[in-house]
Amino acid sequence: MSFDLSLFHDYWPQLLHGFELTVLLWLAGSALGLAIGFVLGLVLASLPPGRPSIARRVITAYVELFRGTPLLVQLFLAYAGGPHVGIVLGALTVGITGLGLYGGAYFTEIFRGGISSIPAGQIEAARSLGYSRVQLVRAIVLPQMLLLSLPQIANMLIVVLKDTAVLSILTIPELTFEVTGMTLETFAFIEPFVALAVGYWLLVELTAITGRAAERALRGRLGLLA
Amino acid sequence: MTAILKASSLVSVVGVAELMRVSENIVARSQQPVEWYCLAGLLYLAMNLLIAGTGRRLERGLGRGFARVAL
């Protein structure tokens, strides 16, 4: 089996365009997911433990529903099922909100877990020193929560990136969609899919490196040793 | 574990007749995507709730004796 690079001569503008769209979907979906997760995670952590409440029930139901079903099912349901109940959404809208809601469920748990990893003694100490709730969250909770969650945030960003490939089934012309089209037109499979893997791998490595650098920088700012 | 269970739905793309593939086939015949994709979703959800519930029970059991506090 030879590796024919000349195949890419005609296809690289298309692949580049797909790559750009993949990055756009990834950033938009991640931003939405991070925003949802940050708010819901903070709300969850503010509720008294062990006491049932409506807010906790609603957030838990959201997390379990979106974390408990495959993204593929959610997308099919919204895109193919939506019009049957009178909701017609464009592929891009379904794709970005789908990714955002799906990622948001995971980010909620990541942020909640980050906060609950802060020793309770610190929060009690801050309170007995007269910290207001806002001061407590800004000075004690958020910096540590961010540091504790960073590895998982980077991990989830990578998951969201790879899940953008699932959006190709909605006929969104992102990288996987363009590569699949290329294989159908050229009957070459090895070259396009290797290019696809390299494209995702570059972005994943970039994310992993940035995540580690952010962790180091945050540690430095908080005055912690690496 | 829940991630691997859900990733199994992607296997439908290469033609393996798992839950997702079967659902797609039924939808293609019946033209009722809402009902059948909801059913598929519920089946995945049921399996995942079982896994998540076990995880939470373990977390509670192993975390006994650690203080928990709200913000």
mmCIF file of C-alpha atoms in Angstrom:
data_model
loop_
_atom_site.group_PDB
_atom_site.id
_atom_site.type_symbol
_atom_site.label_atom_id
_atom_site.label_comp_id
_atom_site.label_asym_id
_atom_site.label_seq_id
_atom_site.Cartn_x
_atom_site.Cartn_y
_atom_site.Cartn_z
ATOM 1 C CA MET A 1 0.000 0.000 0.000
ATOM 2 C CA SER A 2 1.519 3.280 -1.078
ATOM 3 C CA PHE A 3 0.754 6.602 0.510
ATOM 4 C CA ASP A 4 -0.303 8.988 -2.262
ATOM 5 C CA LEU A 5 0.152 12.595 -1.148
ATOM 6 C CA SER A 6 -0.923 13.999 -4.538
ATOM 7 C CA LEU A 7 -4.516 13.153 -3.512
ATOM 8 C CA PHE A 8 -4.509 16.177 -1.237
ATOM 9 C CA HIS A 9 -3.612 18.545 -4.076
ATOM 10 C CA ASP A 10 -7.248 19.010 -5.118
ATOM 11 C CA TYR A 11 -8.774 18.548 -1.711
ATOM 12 C CA TRP A 12 -6.778 20.682 0.652
ATOM 13 C CA PRO A 13 -9.005 23.838 0.419
ATOM 14 C CA GLN A 14 -12.013 21.673 1.307
ATOM 15 C CA LEU A 15 -10.161 19.970 4.159
ATOM 16 C CA LEU A 16 -8.898 23.297 5.479
ATOM 17 C CA HIS A 17 -12.432 24.678 5.449
ATOM 18 C CA GLY A 18 -13.657 21.587 7.310
ATOM 19 C CA PHE A 19 -10.854 21.997 9.832
ATOM 20 C CA GLU A 20 -11.872 25.627 10.453
ATOM 21 C CA LEU A 21 -15.492 24.635 10.984
ATOM 22 C CA THR A 22 -14.431 21.876 13.390
ATOM 23 C CA VAL A 23 -12.464 24.413 15.438
ATOM 24 C CA LEU A 24 -15.439 26.802 15.410
ATOM 25 C CA LEU A 25 -17.903 24.096 16.538
ATOM 26 C CA TRP A 26 -15.469 22.976 19.215
ATOM 27 C CA LEU A 27 -14.921 26.487 20.622
ATOM 28 C CA ALA A 28 -18.628 27.415 20.521
ATOM 29 C CA GLY A 29 -19.768 24.110 22.057
ATOM 30 C CA SER A 30 -17.064 24.222 24.745
ATOM 31 C CA ALA A 31 -17.830 27.844 25.657
ATOM 32 C CA LEU A 32 -21.530 27.033 26.040
ATOM 33 C CA GLY A 33 -20.740 23.887 28.036
ATOM 34 C CA LEU A 34 -18.271 25.675 30.325
ATOM 35 C CA ALA A 35 -20.783 28.475 31.013
ATOM 36 C CA ILE A 36 -23.567 26.005 31.838
ATOM 37 C CA GLY A 37 -21.264 23.866 33.974
ATOM 38 C CA PHE A 38 -19.793 26.804 35.880
ATOM 39 C CA VAL A 39 -23.188 28.208 36.871
ATOM 40 C CA LEU A 40 -24.831 24.878 37.701
ATOM 41 C CA GLY A 41 -21.724 23.585 39.514
ATOM 42 C CA LEU A 42 -21.657 26.676 41.754
ATOM 43 C CA VAL A 43 -25.391 26.394 42.445
ATOM 44 C CA LEU A 44 -25.043 22.699 43.328
ATOM 45 C CA ALA A 45 -22.154 23.424 45.701
ATOM 46 C CA SER A 46 -24.114 26.212 47.401
ATOM 47 C CA LEU A 47 -27.013 23.944 48.323
ATOM 48 C CA PRO A 48 -26.811 22.435 51.810
ATOM 49 C CA PRO A 49 -25.614 18.812 51.582
ATOM 50 C CA GLY A 50 -27.983 16.019 52.451
ATOM 51 C CA ARG A 51 -31.109 18.160 52.241
ATOM 52 C CA PRO A 52 -33.347 17.606 49.183
ATOM 53 C CA SER A 53 -34.325 20.715 47.180
ATOM 54 C CA ILE A 54 -36.047 21.461 43.869
ATOM 55 C CA ALA A 55 -32.929 23.148 42.410
ATOM 56 C CA ARG A 56 -30.783 20.111 43.158
ATOM 57 C CA ARG A 57 -33.390 17.800 41.674
ATOM 58 C CA VAL A 58 -33.699 19.817 38.455
ATOM 59 C CA ILE A 59 -29.912 20.099 37.967
ATOM 60 C CA THR A 60 -29.377 16.418 38.757
ATOM 61 C CA ALA A 61 -32.108 15.465 36.267
ATOM 62 C CA TYR A 62 -30.410 17.592 33.573
ATOM 63 C CA VAL A 63 -27.003 16.069 34.286
ATOM 64 C CA GLU A 64 -28.282 12.489 34.348
ATOM 65 C CA LEU A 65 -30.356 12.964 31.185
ATOM 66 C CA PHE A 66 -27.573 14.478 29.071
ATOM 67 C CA ARG A 67 -24.766 12.418 30.563
ATOM 68 C CA GLY A 68 -26.818 9.242 30.516
ATOM 69 C CA THR A 69 -27.712 9.197 26.816
ATOM 70 C CA PRO A 70 -25.334 9.150 23.835
ATOM 71 C CA LEU A 71 -24.767 12.432 21.979
ATOM 72 C CA LEU A 72 -25.780 10.554 18.817
ATOM 73 C CA VAL A 73 -29.247 9.861 20.260
ATOM 74 C CA GLN A 74 -29.683 13.471 21.438
ATOM 75 C CA LEU A 75 -28.710 14.833 18.025
ATOM 76 C CA PHE A 76 -30.954 12.413 16.100
ATOM 77 C CA LEU A 77 -33.849 13.218 18.413
ATOM 78 C CA ALA A 78 -33.439 16.998 18.017
ATOM 79 C CA TYR A 79 -32.650 16.973 14.301
ATOM 80 C CA ALA A 80 -34.910 14.184 12.988
ATOM 81 C CA GLY A 81 -37.531 14.198 15.750
ATOM 82 C CA GLY A 82 -37.797 17.968 16.222
ATOM 83 C CA PRO A 83 -39.782 18.658 13.036
ATOM 84 C CA HIS A 84 -42.328 15.972 14.049
ATOM 85 C CA VAL A 85 -43.251 18.004 17.142
ATOM 86 C CA GLY A 86 -43.045 21.360 15.353
ATOM 87 C CA ILE A 87 -39.471 22.356 16.258
ATOM 88 C CA VAL A 88 -37.388 22.955 13.140
ATOM 89 C CA LEU A 89 -33.766 23.871 13.891
ATOM 90 C CA GLY A 90 -30.833 24.268 11.552
ATOM 91 C CA ALA A 91 -28.038 21.691 11.626
ATOM 92 C CA LEU A 92 -25.536 24.199 13.030
ATOM 93 C CA THR A 93 -27.916 25.272 15.808
ATOM 94 C CA VAL A 94 -28.646 21.667 16.778
ATOM 95 C CA GLY A 95 -24.940 20.846 16.596
ATOM 96 C CA ILE A 96 -23.662 23.671 18.788
ATOM 97 C CA THR A 97 -26.462 23.585 21.389
ATOM 98 C CA GLY A 98 -26.263 19.782 21.411
ATOM 99 C CA LEU A 99 -22.520 19.831 22.085
ATOM 100 C CA GLY A 100 -22.969 22.613 24.656
ATOM 101 C CA LEU A 101 -25.715 20.878 26.615
ATOM 102 C CA TYR A 102 -23.896 17.545 26.439
ATOM 103 C CA GLY A 103 -20.581 19.040 27.585
ATOM 104 C CA GLY A 104 -22.385 21.219 30.146
ATOM 105 C CA ALA A 105 -23.643 18.148 32.004
ATOM 106 C CA TYR A 106 -20.059 16.907 32.395
ATOM 107 C CA PHE A 107 -18.669 20.373 33.237
ATOM 108 C CA THR A 108 -21.323 20.729 35.976
ATOM 109 C CA GLU A 109 -19.990 17.597 37.644
ATOM 110 C CA ILE A 110 -16.367 18.694 37.100
ATOM 111 C CA PHE A 111 -16.911 22.066 38.815
ATOM 112 C CA ARG A 112 -19.036 20.569 41.598
ATOM 113 C CA GLY A 113 -16.330 17.989 42.218
ATOM 114 C CA GLY A 114 -13.627 20.689 42.199
ATOM 115 C CA ILE A 115 -15.457 22.681 44.866
ATOM 116 C CA SER A 116 -16.231 19.667 47.033
ATOM 117 C CA SER A 117 -12.512 18.779 47.021
ATOM 118 C CA ILE A 118 -11.727 21.975 48.961
ATOM 119 C CA PRO A 119 -11.380 21.011 52.639
ATOM 120 C CA ALA A 120 -14.488 22.038 54.595
ATOM 121 C CA GLY A 121 -12.249 23.502 57.307
ATOM 122 C CA GLN A 122 -11.118 26.294 54.960
ATOM 123 C CA ILE A 123 -14.694 27.381 54.284
ATOM 124 C CA GLU A 124 -15.588 27.245 57.971
ATOM 125 C CA ALA A 125 -12.423 29.196 58.857
ATOM 126 C CA ALA A 126 -13.184 31.908 56.271
ATOM 127 C CA ARG A 127 -16.711 32.179 57.614
ATOM 128 C CA SER A 128 -15.565 32.520 61.212
ATOM 129 C CA LEU A 129 -13.148 35.261 60.089
ATOM 130 C CA GLY A 130 -16.150 37.226 58.814
ATOM 131 C CA TYR A 131 -15.801 36.613 55.030
ATOM 132 C CA SER A 132 -18.966 37.385 53.117
ATOM 133 C CA ARG A 133 -20.278 34.755 50.714
ATOM 134 C CA VAL A 134 -18.923 36.653 47.677
ATOM 135 C CA GLN A 135 -15.505 37.119 49.324
ATOM 136 C CA LEU A 136 -15.405 33.440 50.276
ATOM 137 C CA VAL A 137 -16.174 32.319 46.733
ATOM 138 C CA ARG A 138 -13.796 34.789 45.046
ATOM 139 C CA ALA A 139 -10.799 34.521 47.355
ATOM 140 C CA ILE A 140 -10.936 30.935 48.633
ATOM 141 C CA VAL A 141 -13.141 28.769 46.470
ATOM 142 C CA LEU A 142 -12.735 29.834 42.817
ATOM 143 C CA PRO A 143 -8.893 29.849 42.604
ATOM 144 C CA GLN A 144 -8.604 26.414 44.197
ATOM 145 C CA MET A 145 -11.581 25.026 42.337
ATOM 146 C CA LEU A 146 -10.002 26.135 39.058
ATOM 147 C CA LEU A 147 -6.673 24.509 39.911
ATOM 148 C CA LEU A 148 -8.319 21.267 41.056
ATOM 149 C CA SER A 149 -10.552 21.125 37.956
ATOM 150 C CA LEU A 150 -7.994 22.102 35.304
ATOM 151 C CA PRO A 151 -6.864 18.568 34.364
ATOM 152 C CA GLN A 152 -10.494 17.473 34.038
ATOM 153 C CA ILE A 153 -11.430 20.621 32.105
ATOM 154 C CA ALA A 154 -8.639 19.958 29.597
ATOM 155 C CA ASN A 155 -9.767 16.337 29.404
ATOM 156 C CA MET A 156 -13.377 17.323 28.723
ATOM 157 C CA LEU A 157 -12.317 19.905 26.113
ATOM 158 C CA ILE A 158 -10.584 17.045 24.292
ATOM 159 C CA VAL A 159 -13.734 14.904 24.554
ATOM 160 C CA VAL A 160 -15.862 17.749 23.130
ATOM 161 C CA LEU A 161 -13.360 18.209 20.288
ATOM 162 C CA LYS A 162 -13.560 14.565 19.282
ATOM 163 C CA ASP A 163 -17.341 14.584 19.644
ATOM 164 C CA THR A 164 -17.578 17.310 16.982
ATOM 165 C CA ALA A 165 -16.940 14.418 14.563
ATOM 166 C CA VAL A 166 -20.393 13.065 15.475
ATOM 167 C CA LEU A 167 -21.880 16.294 14.044
ATOM 168 C CA SER A 168 -20.896 15.072 10.556
ATOM 169 C CA ILE A 169 -24.074 12.934 10.587
ATOM 170 C CA LEU A 170 -26.099 16.179 10.668
ATOM 171 C CA THR A 171 -24.463 17.012 7.299
ATOM 172 C CA ILE A 172 -22.456 19.831 8.916
ATOM 173 C CA PRO A 173 -19.404 20.107 6.616
ATOM 174 C CA GLU A 174 -16.753 19.866 9.330
ATOM 175 C CA LEU A 175 -13.487 17.928 9.030
ATOM 176 C CA THR A 176 -14.916 14.392 9.330
ATOM 177 C CA PHE A 177 -17.696 15.191 6.843
ATOM 178 C CA GLU A 178 -15.205 16.557 4.288
ATOM 179 C CA VAL A 179 -12.863 13.598 4.731
ATOM 180 C CA THR A 180 -15.730 11.124 4.311
ATOM 181 C CA GLY A 181 -16.735 12.960 1.130
ATOM 182 C CA MET A 182 -13.151 12.740 -0.107
ATOM 183 C CA THR A 183 -13.030 8.966 0.422
ATOM 184 C CA LEU A 184 -16.288 8.556 -1.511
ATOM 185 C CA GLU A 185 -15.012 10.573 -4.456
ATOM 186 C CA THR A 186 -11.459 9.181 -4.649
ATOM 187 C CA PHE A 187 -11.963 5.627 -3.303
ATOM 188 C CA ALA A 188 -8.824 6.270 -1.265
ATOM 189 C CA PHE A 189 -9.311 5.507 2.421
ATOM 190 C CA ILE A 190 -5.909 5.323 4.073
ATOM 191 C CA GLU A 191 -4.690 8.825 3.138
ATOM 192 C CA PRO A 192 -7.852 10.811 4.024
ATOM 193 C CA PHE A 193 -8.404 9.065 7.350
ATOM 194 C CA VAL A 194 -4.751 9.386 8.343
ATOM 195 C CA ALA A 195 -5.028 13.118 7.537
ATOM 196 C CA LEU A 196 -8.203 13.229 9.660
ATOM 197 C CA ALA A 197 -6.473 11.590 12.618
ATOM 198 C CA VAL A 198 -3.508 13.968 12.306
ATOM 199 C CA GLY A 199 -5.865 16.977 12.236
ATOM 200 C CA TYR A 200 -7.592 15.980 15.467
ATOM 201 C CA TRP A 201 -4.349 14.885 17.091
ATOM 202 C CA LEU A 202 -2.759 18.301 16.507
ATOM 203 C CA LEU A 203 -5.661 20.041 18.250
ATOM 204 C CA VAL A 204 -5.714 17.519 21.100
ATOM 205 C CA GLU A 205 -1.983 17.912 21.750
ATOM 206 C CA LEU A 206 -2.356 21.689 21.653
ATOM 207 C CA THR A 207 -5.140 21.469 24.246
ATOM 208 C CA ALA A 208 -3.172 19.129 26.480
ATOM 209 C CA ILE A 209 -0.081 21.372 26.365
ATOM 210 C CA THR A 210 -2.130 24.517 27.025
ATOM 211 C CA GLY A 211 -3.884 22.791 29.931
ATOM 212 C CA ARG A 212 -0.592 21.811 31.560
ATOM 213 C CA ALA A 213 0.825 25.325 31.035
ATOM 214 C CA ALA A 214 -2.305 26.878 32.568
ATOM 215 C CA GLU A 215 -1.975 24.561 35.563
ATOM 216 C CA ARG A 216 1.658 25.587 36.081
ATOM 217 C CA ALA A 217 0.808 29.289 35.723
ATOM 218 C CA LEU A 218 -2.077 29.047 38.194
ATOM 219 C CA ARG A 219 0.071 27.154 40.685
ATOM 220 C CA GLY A 220 2.665 29.915 40.425
ATOM 221 C CA ARG A 221 0.075 32.634 40.976
ATOM 222 C CA LEU A 222 -1.331 30.873 44.020
ATOM 223 C CA GLY A 223 2.198 30.520 45.400
ATOM 224 C CA LEU A 224 2.135 26.722 45.349
ATOM 225 C CA LEU A 225 5.168 24.611 44.508
ATOM 226 C CA ALA A 226 4.878 22.522 41.352
ATOM 227 C CA MET B 1 -17.763 3.316 32.081
ATOM 228 C CA THR B 2 -20.800 5.373 31.063
ATOM 229 C CA ALA B 3 -18.628 6.955 28.374
ATOM 230 C CA ILE B 4 -17.787 3.558 26.878
ATOM 231 C CA LEU B 5 -21.431 2.467 26.989
ATOM 232 C CA LYS B 6 -22.451 5.570 25.064
ATOM 233 C CA ALA B 7 -19.528 5.344 22.656
ATOM 234 C CA SER B 8 -20.895 1.914 21.709
ATOM 235 C CA SER B 9 -23.679 3.773 19.852
ATOM 236 C CA LEU B 10 -21.046 4.961 17.354
ATOM 237 C CA VAL B 11 -20.407 1.363 16.316
ATOM 238 C CA SER B 12 -23.734 1.630 14.415
ATOM 239 C CA VAL B 13 -21.827 3.618 11.761
ATOM 240 C CA VAL B 14 -19.918 0.517 10.618
ATOM 241 C CA GLY B 15 -23.107 -1.535 10.418
ATOM 242 C CA VAL B 16 -23.141 -3.524 13.657
ATOM 243 C CA ALA B 17 -26.769 -4.129 14.646
ATOM 244 C CA GLU B 18 -26.579 -2.693 18.160
ATOM 245 C CA LEU B 19 -29.260 -0.584 19.872
ATOM 246 C CA MET B 20 -28.648 2.562 17.807
ATOM 247 C CA ARG B 21 -28.488 0.762 14.455
ATOM 248 C CA VAL B 22 -31.687 -1.159 15.206
ATOM 249 C CA SER B 23 -33.411 2.113 16.214
ATOM 250 C CA GLU B 24 -32.320 3.771 12.972
ATOM 251 C CA ASN B 25 -33.648 0.827 10.968
ATOM 252 C CA ILE B 26 -37.010 0.974 12.733
ATOM 253 C CA VAL B 27 -37.203 4.748 12.194
ATOM 254 C CA ALA B 28 -36.431 4.268 8.496
ATOM 255 C CA ARG B 29 -39.391 1.871 8.245
ATOM 256 C CA SER B 30 -41.897 3.521 10.619
ATOM 257 C CA GLN B 31 -41.049 7.216 10.070
ATOM 258 C CA GLN B 32 -41.539 7.823 13.811
ATOM 259 C CA PRO B 33 -38.185 9.221 14.959
ATOM 260 C CA VAL B 34 -39.457 10.803 18.201
ATOM 261 C CA GLU B 35 -40.859 7.584 19.668
ATOM 262 C CA TRP B 36 -38.020 5.235 18.732
ATOM 263 C CA TYR B 37 -35.083 7.532 19.453
ATOM 264 C CA CYS B 38 -36.692 8.379 22.828
ATOM 265 C CA LEU B 39 -36.966 4.665 23.567
ATOM 266 C CA ALA B 40 -33.310 4.136 22.633
ATOM 267 C CA GLY B 41 -32.348 7.105 24.813
ATOM 268 C CA LEU B 42 -34.324 5.736 27.747
ATOM 269 C CA LEU B 43 -32.644 2.337 27.445
ATOM 270 C CA TYR B 44 -29.181 3.952 27.465
ATOM 271 C CA LEU B 45 -30.293 6.143 30.382
ATOM 272 C CA ALA B 46 -31.494 3.169 32.408
ATOM 273 C CA MET B 47 -28.177 1.373 31.986
ATOM 274 C CA ASN B 48 -26.201 4.515 32.853
ATOM 275 C CA LEU B 49 -28.287 5.377 35.929
ATOM 276 C CA LEU B 50 -27.475 1.930 37.252
ATOM 277 C CA ILE B 51 -23.737 2.559 36.775
ATOM 278 C CA ALA B 52 -23.900 6.133 38.152
ATOM 279 C CA GLY B 53 -25.974 5.026 41.164
ATOM 280 C CA THR B 54 -23.433 2.335 42.022
ATOM 281 C CA GLY B 55 -20.662 4.931 41.753
ATOM 282 C CA ARG B 56 -22.464 7.332 44.085
ATOM 283 C CA ARG B 57 -23.151 4.629 46.663
ATOM 284 C CA LEU B 58 -19.467 3.710 46.624
ATOM 285 C CA GLU B 59 -18.512 7.403 46.975
ATOM 286 C CA ARG B 60 -20.824 7.798 49.978
ATOM 287 C CA GLY B 61 -19.587 4.624 51.589
ATOM 288 C CA LEU B 62 -15.892 5.384 51.118
ATOM 289 C CA GLY B 63 -16.335 9.075 52.052
ATOM 290 C CA ARG B 64 -17.868 8.308 55.424
ATOM 291 C CA GLY B 65 -16.252 10.401 58.142
ATOM 292 C CA PHE B 66 -15.255 13.276 55.821
ATOM 293 C CA ALA B 67 -16.908 16.625 56.586
ATOM 294 C CA ARG B 68 -19.141 18.102 53.887
ATOM 295 C CA VAL B 69 -20.143 21.775 53.859
ATOM 296 C CA ALA B 70 -22.108 24.137 51.580
ATOM 297 C CA LEU B 71 -20.704 27.430 50.248
#
